[in-house]
mmCIF file with all atom_site columns, C-alpha atoms in Angstrom:
data_model
loop_
_atom_site.group_PDB
_atom_site.id
_atom_site.type_symbol
_atom_site.label_atom_id
_atom_site.label_alt_id
_atom_site.label_comp_id
_atom_site.label_asym_id
_atom_site.label_entity_id
_atom_site.label_seq_id
_atom_site.pdbx_PDB_ins_code
_atom_site.Cartn_x
_atom_site.Cartn_y
_atom_site.Cartn_z
_atom_site.occupancy
_atom_site.B_iso_or_equiv
_atom_site.pdbx_formal_charge
_atom_site.auth_seq_id
_atom_site.auth_comp_id
_atom_site.auth_asym_id
_atom_site.auth_atom_id
_atom_site.pdbx_PDB_model_num
ATOM 1  C CA . UNK A 1 1  ? 101.766 141.548 -8.089  1.00 0.00 ? 1275 UNK A CA 1
ATOM 2  C CA . UNK A 1 2  ? 99.791  140.335 -5.130  1.00 0.00 ? 1276 UNK A CA 1
ATOM 3  C CA . UNK A 1 3  ? 100.556 137.096 -3.377  1.00 0.00 ? 1277 UNK A CA 1
ATOM 4  C CA . UNK A 1 4  ? 97.972  134.481 -4.483  1.00 0.00 ? 1278 UNK A CA 1
ATOM 5  C CA . UNK A 1 5  ? 97.155  133.964 -0.805  1.00 0.00 ? 1279 UNK A CA 1
ATOM 6  C CA . UNK A 1 6  ? 95.876  137.558 -0.732  1.00 0.00 ? 1280 UNK A CA 1
ATOM 7  C CA . UNK A 1 7  ? 93.436  136.697 -3.512  1.00 0.00 ? 1281 UNK A CA 1
ATOM 8  C CA . UNK A 1 8  ? 91.793  133.744 -1.809  1.00 0.00 ? 1282 UNK A CA 1
ATOM 9  C CA . UNK A 1 9  ? 89.185  133.534 0.897   1.00 0.00 ? 1283 UNK A CA 1
ATOM 10 C CA . UNK A 1 10 ? 87.003  130.907 2.535   1.00 0.00 ? 1284 UNK A CA 1
ATOM 11 C CA . UNK A 1 11 ? 83.419  130.483 1.401   1.00 0.00 ? 1285 UNK A CA 1
ATOM 12 C CA . UNK A 1 12 ? 81.391  128.449 3.853   1.00 0.00 ? 1286 UNK A CA 1
ATOM 13 C CA . UNK A 1 13 ? 77.777  128.597 2.669   1.00 0.00 ? 1287 UNK A CA 1
ATOM 14 C CA . UNK A 1 14 ? 76.592  126.636 -0.373  1.00 0.00 ? 1288 UNK A CA 1
ATOM 15 C CA . UNK A 1 15 ? 75.267  125.550 -2.722  1.00 0.00 ? 1289 UNK A CA 1
ATOM 16 C CA . UNK A 1 16 ? 78.406  125.696 -4.852  1.00 0.00 ? 1290 UNK A CA 1
ATOM 17 C CA . UNK A 1 17 ? 78.639  125.497 -8.630  1.00 0.00 ? 1291 UNK A CA 1
ATOM 18 C CA . UNK A 1 18 ? 81.717  125.278 -10.835 1.00 0.00 ? 1292 UNK A CA 1
ATOM 19 C CA . UNK A 1 19 ? 82.040  126.036 -14.498 1.00 0.00 ? 1293 UNK A CA 1
ATOM 20 C CA . UNK A 1 20 ? 84.950  126.066 -16.881 1.00 0.00 ? 1294 UNK A CA 1
ATOM 21 C CA . UNK A 1 21 ? 85.140  128.150 -20.018 1.00 0.00 ? 1295 UNK A CA 1
ATOM 22 C CA . UNK A 1 22 ? 87.548  129.079 -22.768 1.00 0.00 ? 1296 UNK A CA 1
ATOM 23 C CA . UNK A 1 23 ? 87.406  131.703 -25.471 1.00 0.00 ? 1297 UNK A CA 1
ATOM 24 C CA . UNK A 1 24 ? 89.384  131.091 -28.611 1.00 0.00 ? 1298 UNK A CA 1
ATOM 25 C CA . UNK A 1 25 ? 88.116  133.686 -31.080 1.00 0.00 ? 1299 UNK A CA 1
ATOM 26 C CA . UNK A 1 26 ? 87.170  137.121 -29.803 1.00 0.00 ? 1300 UNK A CA 1
ATOM 27 C CA . UNK A 1 27 ? 85.784  138.576 -33.008 1.00 0.00 ? 1301 UNK A CA 1
ATOM 28 C CA . UNK A 1 28 ? 86.726  139.526 -36.509 1.00 0.00 ? 1302 UNK A CA 1
ATOM 29 C CA . UNK A 1 29 ? 88.072  142.728 -37.959 1.00 0.00 ? 1303 UNK A CA 1
ATOM 30 C CA . UNK A 1 30 ? 86.238  143.687 -41.092 1.00 0.00 ? 1304 UNK A CA 1
ATOM 31 C CA . UNK A 1 31 ? 82.989  141.829 -40.805 1.00 0.00 ? 1305 UNK A CA 1
ATOM 32 C CA . UNK A 1 32 ? 79.569  142.746 -42.137 1.00 0.00 ? 1306 UNK A CA 1
ATOM 33 C CA . UNK A 1 33 ? 78.675  146.362 -42.902 1.00 0.00 ? 1307 UNK A CA 1
ATOM 34 C CA . UNK A 1 34 ? 75.394  147.499 -41.350 1.00 0.00 ? 1308 UNK A CA 1
ATOM 35 C CA . UNK A 1 35 ? 73.225  150.554 -40.895 1.00 0.00 ? 1309 UNK A CA 1
ATOM 36 C CA . UNK A 1 36 ? 72.714  152.073 -37.448 1.00 0.00 ? 1310 UNK A CA 1
ATOM 37 C CA . UNK A 1 37 ? 69.672  149.766 -37.174 1.00 0.00 ? 1311 UNK A CA 1
ATOM 38 C CA . UNK A 1 38 ? 72.022  146.811 -37.830 1.00 0.00 ? 1312 UNK A CA 1
ATOM 39 C CA . UNK A 1 39 ? 70.484  146.089 -41.242 1.00 0.00 ? 1313 UNK A CA 1
ATOM 40 C CA . UNK A 1 40 ? 73.031  144.223 -43.373 1.00 0.00 ? 1314 UNK A CA 1
ATOM 41 C CA . UNK A 1 41 ? 74.399  146.113 -46.372 1.00 0.00 ? 1315 UNK A CA 1
ATOM 42 C CA . UNK A 1 42 ? 75.457  144.686 -49.722 1.00 0.00 ? 1316 UNK A CA 1
ATOM 43 C CA . UNK A 1 43 ? 78.901  145.336 -51.200 1.00 0.00 ? 1317 UNK A CA 1
ATOM 44 C CA . UNK A 1 44 ? 77.540  148.515 -52.801 1.00 0.00 ? 1318 UNK A CA 1
ATOM 45 C CA . UNK A 1 45 ? 75.936  149.633 -49.509 1.00 0.00 ? 1319 UNK A CA 1
ATOM 46 C CA . UNK A 1 46 ? 72.310  148.794 -50.277 1.00 0.00 ? 1320 UNK A CA 1
ATOM 47 C CA . UNK A 1 47 ? 70.143  147.445 -47.450 1.00 0.00 ? 1321 UNK A CA 1
ATOM 48 C CA . UNK A 1 48 ? 69.227  143.753 -47.561 1.00 0.00 ? 1322 UNK A CA 1
ATOM 49 C CA . UNK A 1 49 ? 65.670  144.018 -46.240 1.00 0.00 ? 1323 UNK A CA 1
ATOM 50 C CA . UNK A 1 50 ? 64.911  141.818 -43.256 1.00 0.00 ? 1324 UNK A CA 1
ATOM 51 C CA . UNK A 1 51 ? 68.527  140.745 -42.629 1.00 0.00 ? 1325 UNK A CA 1
ATOM 52 C CA . UNK A 1 52 ? 70.318  141.955 -39.485 1.00 0.00 ? 1326 UNK A CA 1
ATOM 53 C CA . UNK A 1 53 ? 73.791  141.373 -38.027 1.00 0.00 ? 1327 UNK A CA 1
ATOM 54 C CA . UNK A 1 54 ? 74.930  141.709 -34.419 1.00 0.00 ? 1328 UNK A CA 1
ATOM 55 C CA . UNK A 1 55 ? 77.901  141.186 -32.143 1.00 0.00 ? 1329 UNK A CA 1
ATOM 56 C CA . UNK A 1 56 ? 81.618  141.434 -32.707 1.00 0.00 ? 1330 UNK A CA 1
ATOM 57 C CA . UNK A 1 57 ? 81.410  140.534 -36.379 1.00 0.00 ? 1331 UNK A CA 1
ATOM 58 C CA . UNK A 1 58 ? 79.667  143.775 -37.283 1.00 0.00 ? 1332 UNK A CA 1
ATOM 59 C CA . UNK A 1 59 ? 82.172  145.913 -39.169 1.00 0.00 ? 1333 UNK A CA 1
ATOM 60 C CA . UNK A 1 60 ? 83.430  149.128 -37.655 1.00 0.00 ? 1334 UNK A CA 1
ATOM 61 C CA . UNK A 1 61 ? 82.872  148.160 -34.028 1.00 0.00 ? 1335 UNK A CA 1
ATOM 62 C CA . UNK A 1 62 ? 86.070  146.331 -33.178 1.00 0.00 ? 1336 UNK A CA 1
ATOM 63 C CA . UNK A 1 63 ? 89.571  147.723 -33.032 1.00 0.00 ? 1337 UNK A CA 1
ATOM 64 C CA . UNK A 1 64 ? 92.800  145.962 -32.078 1.00 0.00 ? 1338 UNK A CA 1
ATOM 65 C CA . UNK A 1 65 ? 92.736  147.102 -28.438 1.00 0.00 ? 1339 UNK A CA 1
ATOM 66 C CA . UNK A 1 66 ? 89.090  146.093 -28.064 1.00 0.00 ? 1340 UNK A CA 1
ATOM 67 C CA . UNK A 1 67 ? 89.831  142.541 -29.194 1.00 0.00 ? 1341 UNK A CA 1
ATOM 68 C CA . UNK A 1 68 ? 92.537  141.914 -26.593 1.00 0.00 ? 1342 UNK A CA 1
ATOM 69 C CA . UNK A 1 69 ? 90.226  141.666 -23.583 1.00 0.00 ? 1343 UNK A CA 1
ATOM 70 C CA . UNK A 1 70 ? 87.984  138.623 -23.312 1.00 0.00 ? 1344 UNK A CA 1
ATOM 71 C CA . UNK A 1 71 ? 84.395  139.388 -22.407 1.00 0.00 ? 1345 UNK A CA 1
ATOM 72 C CA . UNK A 1 72 ? 84.466  143.055 -23.406 1.00 0.00 ? 1346 UNK A CA 1
ATOM 73 C CA . UNK A 1 73 ? 82.471  142.375 -26.567 1.00 0.00 ? 1347 UNK A CA 1
ATOM 74 C CA . UNK A 1 74 ? 79.601  140.906 -24.596 1.00 0.00 ? 1348 UNK A CA 1
ATOM 75 C CA . UNK A 1 75 ? 78.191  144.380 -23.955 1.00 0.00 ? 1349 UNK A CA 1
ATOM 76 C CA . UNK A 1 76 ? 77.942  145.180 -27.648 1.00 0.00 ? 1350 UNK A CA 1
ATOM 77 C CA . UNK A 1 77 ? 76.667  141.694 -28.436 1.00 0.00 ? 1351 UNK A CA 1
ATOM 78 C CA . UNK A 1 78 ? 73.779  142.105 -26.001 1.00 0.00 ? 1352 UNK A CA 1
ATOM 79 C CA . UNK A 1 79 ? 73.030  145.684 -27.022 1.00 0.00 ? 1353 UNK A CA 1
ATOM 80 C CA . UNK A 1 80 ? 73.213  145.038 -30.759 1.00 0.00 ? 1354 UNK A CA 1
ATOM 81 C CA . UNK A 1 81 ? 71.036  141.945 -30.359 1.00 0.00 ? 1355 UNK A CA 1
ATOM 82 C CA . UNK A 1 82 ? 68.360  144.011 -28.647 1.00 0.00 ? 1356 UNK A CA 1
ATOM 83 C CA . UNK A 1 83 ? 68.570  146.825 -31.212 1.00 0.00 ? 1357 UNK A CA 1
ATOM 84 C CA . UNK A 1 84 ? 68.435  144.395 -34.133 1.00 0.00 ? 1358 UNK A CA 1
ATOM 85 C CA . UNK A 1 85 ? 65.505  142.599 -32.514 1.00 0.00 ? 1359 UNK A CA 1
ATOM 86 C CA . UNK A 1 86 ? 63.615  145.863 -32.162 1.00 0.00 ? 1360 UNK A CA 1
ATOM 87 C CA . UNK A 1 87 ? 64.355  146.788 -35.783 1.00 0.00 ? 1361 UNK A CA 1
ATOM 88 C CA . UNK A 1 88 ? 63.308  143.322 -36.984 1.00 0.00 ? 1362 UNK A CA 1
ATOM 89 C CA . UNK A 1 89 ? 60.046  143.581 -35.023 1.00 0.00 ? 1363 UNK A CA 1
ATOM 90 C CA . UNK A 1 90 ? 59.311  146.941 -36.662 1.00 0.00 ? 1364 UNK A CA 1
ATOM 91 C CA . UNK A 1 91 ? 60.148  145.467 -40.078 1.00 0.00 ? 1365 UNK A CA 1
ATOM 92 C CA . UNK A 1 92 ? 57.821  142.506 -39.435 1.00 0.00 ? 1366 UNK A CA 1
ATOM 93 C CA . UNK A 1 93 ? 54.915  144.888 -38.733 1.00 0.00 ? 1367 UNK A CA 1
ATOM 94 C CA . UNK A 1 94 ? 55.141  146.323 -42.261 1.00 0.00 ? 1368 UNK A CA 1
#
């Protein structure tokens, strides 16, 4: 491991902002079943029209190793949100 002194440096130009965050739950295993367009499926795998699910709680995306790193799920959350939004927009046009 590196000495903490090796990981610090002086920053002289502002402005400076500080934030504090904590993640407690990283996602759920299981979750909601969806189509590739993120349409929510019923228990017997029928599409619920107009209902979409995104993020780490979509079933089949997360595995144990994936859940152990905070922030990793953000990529899928953003991507699935965009894809679901596009699918919802197409659905709304009908």
